N, CA, C and O atoms as a Maestro MAE file, in Angstrom:
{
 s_m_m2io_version
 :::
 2.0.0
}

f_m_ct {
 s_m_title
 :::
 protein
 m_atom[244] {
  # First column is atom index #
  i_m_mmod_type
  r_m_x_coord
  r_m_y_coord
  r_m_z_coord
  i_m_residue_number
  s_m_chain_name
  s_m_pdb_residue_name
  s_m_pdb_atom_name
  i_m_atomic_number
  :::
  1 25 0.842 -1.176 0.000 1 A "UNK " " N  " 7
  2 3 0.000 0.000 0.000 1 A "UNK " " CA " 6
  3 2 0.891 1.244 0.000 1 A "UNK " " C  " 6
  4 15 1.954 1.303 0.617 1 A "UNK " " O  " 8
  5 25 0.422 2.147 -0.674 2 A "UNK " " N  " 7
  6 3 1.367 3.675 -1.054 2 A "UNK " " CA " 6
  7 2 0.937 4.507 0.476 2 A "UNK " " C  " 6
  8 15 -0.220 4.786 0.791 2 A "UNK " " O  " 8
  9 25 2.239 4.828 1.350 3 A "UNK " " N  " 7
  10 3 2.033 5.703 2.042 3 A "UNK " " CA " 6
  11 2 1.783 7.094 1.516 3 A "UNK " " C  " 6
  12 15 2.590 7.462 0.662 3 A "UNK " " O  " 8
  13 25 0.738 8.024 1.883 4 A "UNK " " N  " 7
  14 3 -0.029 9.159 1.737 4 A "UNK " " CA " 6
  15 2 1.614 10.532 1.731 4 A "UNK " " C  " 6
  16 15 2.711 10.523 2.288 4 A "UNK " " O  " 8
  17 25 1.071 11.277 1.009 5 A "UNK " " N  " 7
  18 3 1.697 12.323 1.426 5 A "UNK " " CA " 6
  19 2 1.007 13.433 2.060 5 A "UNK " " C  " 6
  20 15 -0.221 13.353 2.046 5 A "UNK " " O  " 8
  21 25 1.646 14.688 2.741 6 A "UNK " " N  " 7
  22 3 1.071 15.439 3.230 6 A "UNK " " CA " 6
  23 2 1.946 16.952 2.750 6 A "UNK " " C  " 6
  24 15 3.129 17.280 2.841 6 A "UNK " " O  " 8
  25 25 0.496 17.765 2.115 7 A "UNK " " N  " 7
  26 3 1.334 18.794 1.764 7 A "UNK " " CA " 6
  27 2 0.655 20.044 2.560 7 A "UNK " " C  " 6
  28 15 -0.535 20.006 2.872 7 A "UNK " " O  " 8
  29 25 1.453 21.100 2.852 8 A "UNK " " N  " 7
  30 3 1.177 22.135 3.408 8 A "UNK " " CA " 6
  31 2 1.142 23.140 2.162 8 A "UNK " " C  " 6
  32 15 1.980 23.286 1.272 8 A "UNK " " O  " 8
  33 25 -0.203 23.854 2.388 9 A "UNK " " N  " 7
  34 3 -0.297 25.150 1.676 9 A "UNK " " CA " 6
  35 2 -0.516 26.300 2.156 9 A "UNK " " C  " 6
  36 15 -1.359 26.431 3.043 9 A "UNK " " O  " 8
  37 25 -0.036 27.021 1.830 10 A "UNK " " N  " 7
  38 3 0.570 28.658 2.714 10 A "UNK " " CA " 6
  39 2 -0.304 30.027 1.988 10 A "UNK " " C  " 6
  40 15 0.377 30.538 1.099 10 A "UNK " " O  " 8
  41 25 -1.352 30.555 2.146 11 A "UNK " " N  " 7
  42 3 -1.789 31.382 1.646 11 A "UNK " " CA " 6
  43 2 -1.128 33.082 1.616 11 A "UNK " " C  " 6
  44 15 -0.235 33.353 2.418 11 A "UNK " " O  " 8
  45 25 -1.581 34.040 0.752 12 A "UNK " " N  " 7
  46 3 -0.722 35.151 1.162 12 A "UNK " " CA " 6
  47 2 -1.804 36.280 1.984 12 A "UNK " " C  " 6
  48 15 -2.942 36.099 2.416 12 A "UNK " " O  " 8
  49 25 -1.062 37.309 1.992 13 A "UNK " " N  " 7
  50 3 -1.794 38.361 2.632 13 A "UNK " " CA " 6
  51 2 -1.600 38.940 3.592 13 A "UNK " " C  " 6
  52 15 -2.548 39.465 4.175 13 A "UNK " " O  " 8
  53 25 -0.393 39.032 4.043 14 A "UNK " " N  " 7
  54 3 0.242 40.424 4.534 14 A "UNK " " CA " 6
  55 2 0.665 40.059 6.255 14 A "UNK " " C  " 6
  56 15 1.678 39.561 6.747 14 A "UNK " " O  " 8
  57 25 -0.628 40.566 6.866 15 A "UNK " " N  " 7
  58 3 -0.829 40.204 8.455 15 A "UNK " " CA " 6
  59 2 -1.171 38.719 8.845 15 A "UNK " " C  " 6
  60 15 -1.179 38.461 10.048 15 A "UNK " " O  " 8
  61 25 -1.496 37.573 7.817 16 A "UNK " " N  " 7
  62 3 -1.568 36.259 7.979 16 A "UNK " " CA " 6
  63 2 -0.074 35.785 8.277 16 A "UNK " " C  " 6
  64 15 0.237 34.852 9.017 16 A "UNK " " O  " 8
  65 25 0.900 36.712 7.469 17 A "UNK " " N  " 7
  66 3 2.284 35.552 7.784 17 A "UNK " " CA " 6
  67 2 2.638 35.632 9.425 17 A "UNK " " C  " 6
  68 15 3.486 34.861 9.872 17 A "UNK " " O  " 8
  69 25 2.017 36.512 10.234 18 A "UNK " " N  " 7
  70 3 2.735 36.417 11.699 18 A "UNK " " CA " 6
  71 2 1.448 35.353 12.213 18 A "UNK " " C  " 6
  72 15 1.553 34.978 13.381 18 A "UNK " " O  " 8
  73 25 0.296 34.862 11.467 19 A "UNK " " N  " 7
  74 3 -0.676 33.710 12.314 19 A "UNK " " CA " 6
  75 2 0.179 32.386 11.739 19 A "UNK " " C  " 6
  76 15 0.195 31.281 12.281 19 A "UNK " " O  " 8
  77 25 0.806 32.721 10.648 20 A "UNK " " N  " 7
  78 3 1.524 31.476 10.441 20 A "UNK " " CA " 6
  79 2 2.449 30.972 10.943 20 A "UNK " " C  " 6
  80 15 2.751 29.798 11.158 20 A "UNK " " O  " 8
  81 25 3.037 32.152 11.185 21 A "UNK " " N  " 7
  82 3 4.380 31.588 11.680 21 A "UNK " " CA " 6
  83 2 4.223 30.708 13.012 21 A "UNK " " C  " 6
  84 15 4.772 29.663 13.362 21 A "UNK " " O  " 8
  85 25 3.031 31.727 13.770 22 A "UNK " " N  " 7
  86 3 2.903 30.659 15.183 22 A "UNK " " CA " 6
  87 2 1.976 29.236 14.656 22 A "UNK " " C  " 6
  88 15 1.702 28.530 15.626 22 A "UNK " " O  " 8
  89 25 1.497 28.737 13.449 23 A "UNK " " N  " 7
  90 3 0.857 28.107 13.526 23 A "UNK " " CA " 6
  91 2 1.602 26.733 13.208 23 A "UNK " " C  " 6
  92 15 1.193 25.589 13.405 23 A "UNK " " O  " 8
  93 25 3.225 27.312 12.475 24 A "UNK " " N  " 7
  94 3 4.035 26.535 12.076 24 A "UNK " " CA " 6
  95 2 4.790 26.285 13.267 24 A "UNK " " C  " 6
  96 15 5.377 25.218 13.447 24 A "UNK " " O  " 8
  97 25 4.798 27.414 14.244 25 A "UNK " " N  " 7
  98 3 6.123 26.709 15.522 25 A "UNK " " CA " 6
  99 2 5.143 25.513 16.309 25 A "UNK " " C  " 6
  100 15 5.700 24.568 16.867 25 A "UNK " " O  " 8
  101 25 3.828 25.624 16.302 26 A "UNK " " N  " 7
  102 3 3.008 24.584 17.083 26 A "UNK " " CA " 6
  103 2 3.481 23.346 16.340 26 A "UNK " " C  " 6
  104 15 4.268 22.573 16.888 26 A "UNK " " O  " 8
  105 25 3.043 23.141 15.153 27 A "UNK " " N  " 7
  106 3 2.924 22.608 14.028 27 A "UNK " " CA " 6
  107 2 4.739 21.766 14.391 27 A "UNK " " C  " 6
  108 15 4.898 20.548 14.460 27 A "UNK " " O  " 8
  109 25 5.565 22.531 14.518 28 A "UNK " " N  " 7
  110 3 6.806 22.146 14.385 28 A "UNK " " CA " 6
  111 2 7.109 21.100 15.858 28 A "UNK " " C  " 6
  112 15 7.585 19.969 15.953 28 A "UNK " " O  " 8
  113 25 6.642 21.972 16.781 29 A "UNK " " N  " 7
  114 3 6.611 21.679 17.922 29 A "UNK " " CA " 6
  115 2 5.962 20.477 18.465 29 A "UNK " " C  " 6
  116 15 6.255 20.100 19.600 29 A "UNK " " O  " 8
  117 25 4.969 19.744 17.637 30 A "UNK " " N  " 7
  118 3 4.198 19.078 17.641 30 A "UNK " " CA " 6
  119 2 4.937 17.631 16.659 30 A "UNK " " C  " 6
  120 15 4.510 16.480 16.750 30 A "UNK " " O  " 8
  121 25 5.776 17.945 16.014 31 A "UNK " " N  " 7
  122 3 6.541 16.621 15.339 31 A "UNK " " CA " 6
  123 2 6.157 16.733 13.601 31 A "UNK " " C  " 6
  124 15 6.763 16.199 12.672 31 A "UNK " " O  " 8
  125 25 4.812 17.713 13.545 32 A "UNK " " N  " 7
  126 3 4.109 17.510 12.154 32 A "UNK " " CA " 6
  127 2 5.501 17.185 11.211 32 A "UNK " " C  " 6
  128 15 6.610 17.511 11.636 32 A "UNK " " O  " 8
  129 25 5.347 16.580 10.029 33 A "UNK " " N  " 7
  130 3 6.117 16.462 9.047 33 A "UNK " " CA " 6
  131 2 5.297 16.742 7.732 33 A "UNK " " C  " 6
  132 15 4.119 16.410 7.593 33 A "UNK " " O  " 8
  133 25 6.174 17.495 6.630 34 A "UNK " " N  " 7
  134 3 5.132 17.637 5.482 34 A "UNK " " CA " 6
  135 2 6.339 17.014 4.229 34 A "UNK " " C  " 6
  136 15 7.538 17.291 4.287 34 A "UNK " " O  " 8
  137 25 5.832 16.310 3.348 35 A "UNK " " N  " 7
  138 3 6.013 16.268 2.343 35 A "UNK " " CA " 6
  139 2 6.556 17.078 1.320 35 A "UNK " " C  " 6
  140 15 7.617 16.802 0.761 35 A "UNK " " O  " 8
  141 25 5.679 18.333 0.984 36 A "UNK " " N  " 7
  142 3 5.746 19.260 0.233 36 A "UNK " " CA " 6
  143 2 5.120 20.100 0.535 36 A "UNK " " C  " 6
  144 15 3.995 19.941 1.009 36 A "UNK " " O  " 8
  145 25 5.879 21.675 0.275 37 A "UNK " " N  " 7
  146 3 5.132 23.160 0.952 37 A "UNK " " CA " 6
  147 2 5.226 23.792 -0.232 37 A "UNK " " C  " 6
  148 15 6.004 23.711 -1.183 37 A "UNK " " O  " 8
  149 25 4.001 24.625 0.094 38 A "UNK " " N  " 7
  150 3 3.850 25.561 -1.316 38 A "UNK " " CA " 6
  151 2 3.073 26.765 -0.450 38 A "UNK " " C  " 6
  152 15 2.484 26.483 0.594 38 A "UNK " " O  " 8
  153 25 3.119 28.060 -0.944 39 A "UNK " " N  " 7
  154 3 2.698 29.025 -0.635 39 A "UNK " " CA " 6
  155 2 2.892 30.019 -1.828 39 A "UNK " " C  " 6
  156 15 3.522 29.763 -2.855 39 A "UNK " " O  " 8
  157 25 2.059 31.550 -1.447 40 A "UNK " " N  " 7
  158 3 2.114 32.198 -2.465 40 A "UNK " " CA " 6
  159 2 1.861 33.962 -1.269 40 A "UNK " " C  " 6
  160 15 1.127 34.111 -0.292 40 A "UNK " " O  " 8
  161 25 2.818 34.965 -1.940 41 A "UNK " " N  " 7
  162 3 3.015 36.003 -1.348 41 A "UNK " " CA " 6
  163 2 3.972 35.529 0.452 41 A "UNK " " C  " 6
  164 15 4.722 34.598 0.745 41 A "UNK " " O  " 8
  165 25 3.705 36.111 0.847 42 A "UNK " " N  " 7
  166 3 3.922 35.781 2.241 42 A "UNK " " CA " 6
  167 2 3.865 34.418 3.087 42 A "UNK " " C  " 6
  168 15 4.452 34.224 4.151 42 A "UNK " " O  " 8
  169 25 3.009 33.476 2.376 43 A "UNK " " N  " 7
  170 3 2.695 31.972 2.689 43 A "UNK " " CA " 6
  171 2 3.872 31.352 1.998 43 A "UNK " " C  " 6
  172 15 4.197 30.215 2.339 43 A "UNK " " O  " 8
  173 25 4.704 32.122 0.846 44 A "UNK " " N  " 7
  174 3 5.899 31.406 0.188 44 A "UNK " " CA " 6
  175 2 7.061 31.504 1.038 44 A "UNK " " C  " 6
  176 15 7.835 30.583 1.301 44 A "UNK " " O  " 8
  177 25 7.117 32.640 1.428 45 A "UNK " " N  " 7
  178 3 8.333 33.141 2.309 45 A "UNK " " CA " 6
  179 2 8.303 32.397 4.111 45 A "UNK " " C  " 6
  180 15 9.186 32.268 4.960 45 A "UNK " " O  " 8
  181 25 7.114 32.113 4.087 46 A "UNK " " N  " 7
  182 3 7.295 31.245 5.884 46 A "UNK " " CA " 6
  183 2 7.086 29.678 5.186 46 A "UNK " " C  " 6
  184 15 7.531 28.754 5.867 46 A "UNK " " O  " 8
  185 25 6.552 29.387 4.105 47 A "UNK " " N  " 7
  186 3 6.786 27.955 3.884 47 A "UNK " " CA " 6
  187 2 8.743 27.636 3.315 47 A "UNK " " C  " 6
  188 15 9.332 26.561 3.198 47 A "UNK " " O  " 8
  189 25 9.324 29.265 3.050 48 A "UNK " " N  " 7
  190 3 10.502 29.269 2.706 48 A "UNK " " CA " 6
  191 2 11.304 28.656 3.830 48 A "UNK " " C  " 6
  192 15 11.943 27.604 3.863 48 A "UNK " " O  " 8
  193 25 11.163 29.310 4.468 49 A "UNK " " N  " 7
  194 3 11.931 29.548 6.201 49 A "UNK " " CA " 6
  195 2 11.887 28.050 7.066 49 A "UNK " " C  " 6
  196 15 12.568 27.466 7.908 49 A "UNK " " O  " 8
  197 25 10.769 27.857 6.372 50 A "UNK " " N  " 7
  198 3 10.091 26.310 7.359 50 A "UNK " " CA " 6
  199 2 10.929 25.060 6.538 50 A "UNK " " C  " 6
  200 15 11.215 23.963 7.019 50 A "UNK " " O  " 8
  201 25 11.253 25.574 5.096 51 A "UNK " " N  " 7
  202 3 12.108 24.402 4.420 51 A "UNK " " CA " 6
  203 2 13.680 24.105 4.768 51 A "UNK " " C  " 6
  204 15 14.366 23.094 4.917 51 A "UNK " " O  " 8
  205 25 13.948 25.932 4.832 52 A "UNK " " N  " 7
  206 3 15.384 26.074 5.206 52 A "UNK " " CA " 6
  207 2 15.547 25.446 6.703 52 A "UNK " " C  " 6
  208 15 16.491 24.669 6.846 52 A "UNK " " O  " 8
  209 25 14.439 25.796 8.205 53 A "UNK " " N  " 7
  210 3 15.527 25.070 9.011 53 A "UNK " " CA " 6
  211 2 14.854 23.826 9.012 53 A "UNK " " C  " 6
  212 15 15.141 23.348 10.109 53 A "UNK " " O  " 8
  213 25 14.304 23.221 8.563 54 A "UNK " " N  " 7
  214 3 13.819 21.227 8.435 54 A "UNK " " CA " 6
  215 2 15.333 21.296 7.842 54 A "UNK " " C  " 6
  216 15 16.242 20.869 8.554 54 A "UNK " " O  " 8
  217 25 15.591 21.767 6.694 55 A "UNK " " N  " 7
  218 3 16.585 20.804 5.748 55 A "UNK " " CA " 6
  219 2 18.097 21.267 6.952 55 A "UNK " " C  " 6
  220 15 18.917 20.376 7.172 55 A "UNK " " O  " 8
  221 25 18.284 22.589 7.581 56 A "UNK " " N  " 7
  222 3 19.344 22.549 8.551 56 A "UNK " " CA " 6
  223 2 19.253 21.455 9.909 56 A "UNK " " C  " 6
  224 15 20.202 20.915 10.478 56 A "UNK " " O  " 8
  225 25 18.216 21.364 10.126 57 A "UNK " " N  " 7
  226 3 18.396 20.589 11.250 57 A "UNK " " CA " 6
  227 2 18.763 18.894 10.397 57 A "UNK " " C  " 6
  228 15 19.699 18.255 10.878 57 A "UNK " " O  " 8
  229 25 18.220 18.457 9.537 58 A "UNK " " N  " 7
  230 3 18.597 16.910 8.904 58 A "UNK " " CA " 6
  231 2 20.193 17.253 9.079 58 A "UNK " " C  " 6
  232 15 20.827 16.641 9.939 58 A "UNK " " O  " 8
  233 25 20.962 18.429 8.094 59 A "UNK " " N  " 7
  234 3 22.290 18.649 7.890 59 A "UNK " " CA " 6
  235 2 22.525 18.306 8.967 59 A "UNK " " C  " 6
  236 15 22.850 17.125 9.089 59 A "UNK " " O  " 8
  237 25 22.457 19.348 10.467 60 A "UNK " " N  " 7
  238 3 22.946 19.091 11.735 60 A "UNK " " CA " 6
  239 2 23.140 17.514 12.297 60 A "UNK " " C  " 6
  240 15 24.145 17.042 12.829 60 A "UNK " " O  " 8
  241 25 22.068 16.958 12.056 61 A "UNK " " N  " 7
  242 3 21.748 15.660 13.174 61 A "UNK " " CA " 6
  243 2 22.517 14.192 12.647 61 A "UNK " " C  " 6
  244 15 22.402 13.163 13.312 61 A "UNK " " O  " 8
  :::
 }
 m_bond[243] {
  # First column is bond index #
  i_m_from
  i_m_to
  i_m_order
  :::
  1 1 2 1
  2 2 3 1
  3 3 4 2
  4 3 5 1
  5 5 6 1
  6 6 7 1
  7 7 8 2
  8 7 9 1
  9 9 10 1
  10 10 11 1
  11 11 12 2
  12 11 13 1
  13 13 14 1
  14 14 15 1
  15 15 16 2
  16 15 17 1
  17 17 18 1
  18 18 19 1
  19 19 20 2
  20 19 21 1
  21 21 22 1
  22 22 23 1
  23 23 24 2
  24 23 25 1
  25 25 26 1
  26 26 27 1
  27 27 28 2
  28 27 29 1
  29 29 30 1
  30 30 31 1
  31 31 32 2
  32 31 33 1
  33 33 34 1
  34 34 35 1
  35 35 36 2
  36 35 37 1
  37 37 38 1
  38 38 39 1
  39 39 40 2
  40 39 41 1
  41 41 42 1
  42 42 43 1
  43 43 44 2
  44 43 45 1
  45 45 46 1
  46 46 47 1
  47 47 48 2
  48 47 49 1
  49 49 50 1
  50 50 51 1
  51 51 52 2
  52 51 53 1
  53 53 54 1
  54 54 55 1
  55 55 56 2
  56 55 57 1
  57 57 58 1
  58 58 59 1
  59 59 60 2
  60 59 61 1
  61 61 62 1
  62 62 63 1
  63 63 64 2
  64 63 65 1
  65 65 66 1
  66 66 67 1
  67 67 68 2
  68 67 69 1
  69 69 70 1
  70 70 71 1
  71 71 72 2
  72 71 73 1
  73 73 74 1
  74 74 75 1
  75 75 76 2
  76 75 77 1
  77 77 78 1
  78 78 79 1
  79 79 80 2
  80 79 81 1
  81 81 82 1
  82 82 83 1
  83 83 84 2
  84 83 85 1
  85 85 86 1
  86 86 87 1
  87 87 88 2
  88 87 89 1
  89 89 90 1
  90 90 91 1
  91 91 92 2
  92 91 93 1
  93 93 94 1
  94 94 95 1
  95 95 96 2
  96 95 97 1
  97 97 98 1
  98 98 99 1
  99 99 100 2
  100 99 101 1
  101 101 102 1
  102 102 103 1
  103 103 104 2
  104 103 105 1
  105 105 106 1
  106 106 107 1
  107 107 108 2
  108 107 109 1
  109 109 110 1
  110 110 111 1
  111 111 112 2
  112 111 113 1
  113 113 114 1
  114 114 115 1
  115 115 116 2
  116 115 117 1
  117 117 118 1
  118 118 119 1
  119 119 120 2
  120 119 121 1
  121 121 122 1
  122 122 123 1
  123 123 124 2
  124 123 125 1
  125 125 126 1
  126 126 127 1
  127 127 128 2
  128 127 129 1
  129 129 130 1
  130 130 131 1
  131 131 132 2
  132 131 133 1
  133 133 134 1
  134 134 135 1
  135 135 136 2
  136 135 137 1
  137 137 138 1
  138 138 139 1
  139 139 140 2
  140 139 141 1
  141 141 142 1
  142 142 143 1
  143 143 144 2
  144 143 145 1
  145 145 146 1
  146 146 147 1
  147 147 148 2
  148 147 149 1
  149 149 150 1
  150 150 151 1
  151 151 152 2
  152 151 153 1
  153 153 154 1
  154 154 155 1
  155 155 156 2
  156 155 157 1
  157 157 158 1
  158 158 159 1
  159 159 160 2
  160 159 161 1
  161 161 162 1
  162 162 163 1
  163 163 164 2
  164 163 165 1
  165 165 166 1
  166 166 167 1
  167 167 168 2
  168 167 169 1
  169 169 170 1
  170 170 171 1
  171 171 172 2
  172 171 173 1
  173 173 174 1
  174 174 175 1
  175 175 176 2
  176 175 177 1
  177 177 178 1
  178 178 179 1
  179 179 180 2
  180 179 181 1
  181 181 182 1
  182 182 183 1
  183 183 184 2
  184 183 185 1
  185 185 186 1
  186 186 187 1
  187 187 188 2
  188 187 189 1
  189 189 190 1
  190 190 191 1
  191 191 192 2
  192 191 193 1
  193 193 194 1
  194 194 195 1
  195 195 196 2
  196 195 197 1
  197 197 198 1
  198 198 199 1
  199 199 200 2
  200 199 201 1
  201 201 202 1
  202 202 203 1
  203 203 204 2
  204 203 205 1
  205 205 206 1
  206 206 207 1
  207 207 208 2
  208 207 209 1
  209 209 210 1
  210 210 211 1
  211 211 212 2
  212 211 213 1
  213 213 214 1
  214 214 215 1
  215 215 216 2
  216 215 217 1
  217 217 218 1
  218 218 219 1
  219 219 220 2
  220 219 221 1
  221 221 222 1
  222 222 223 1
  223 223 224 2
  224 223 225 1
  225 225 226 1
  226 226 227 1
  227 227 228 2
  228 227 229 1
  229 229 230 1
  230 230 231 1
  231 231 232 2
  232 231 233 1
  233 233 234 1
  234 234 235 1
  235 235 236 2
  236 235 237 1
  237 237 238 1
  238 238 239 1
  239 239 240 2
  240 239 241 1
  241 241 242 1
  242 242 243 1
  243 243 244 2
  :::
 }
}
């Protein structure tokens, strides 16, 4: 059986990227794992940030 993927999508709009960001430290904080992130305006730039430290912490560990 094909394990599922899970993708995160990041909407834009200005004053949403600071609900995201806390929604991603829960999210992070919580173990979530995603597959693939996509966003657009401001949802690109915190799904940016969220790729850069996942892929630093793998480097680190």
């Amino acid at each position: 059986m094909e394990q599922k993927k899970i993708a995160l999508v990041l909407n834009g709009g200005g004053s949403l990227g600071a609900v995201q960001a806390g929604v991603l430290y829960a999210l992070m904080k919580a173990g979530q794992r995603f597959d693939m992130i996509a966003g657009s305006s401001v949802g690109a730039l915190n799904g940016a940030f969220l790729g850069l430290i996942r892929r630093c912490r793998v480097l680190k560990a």
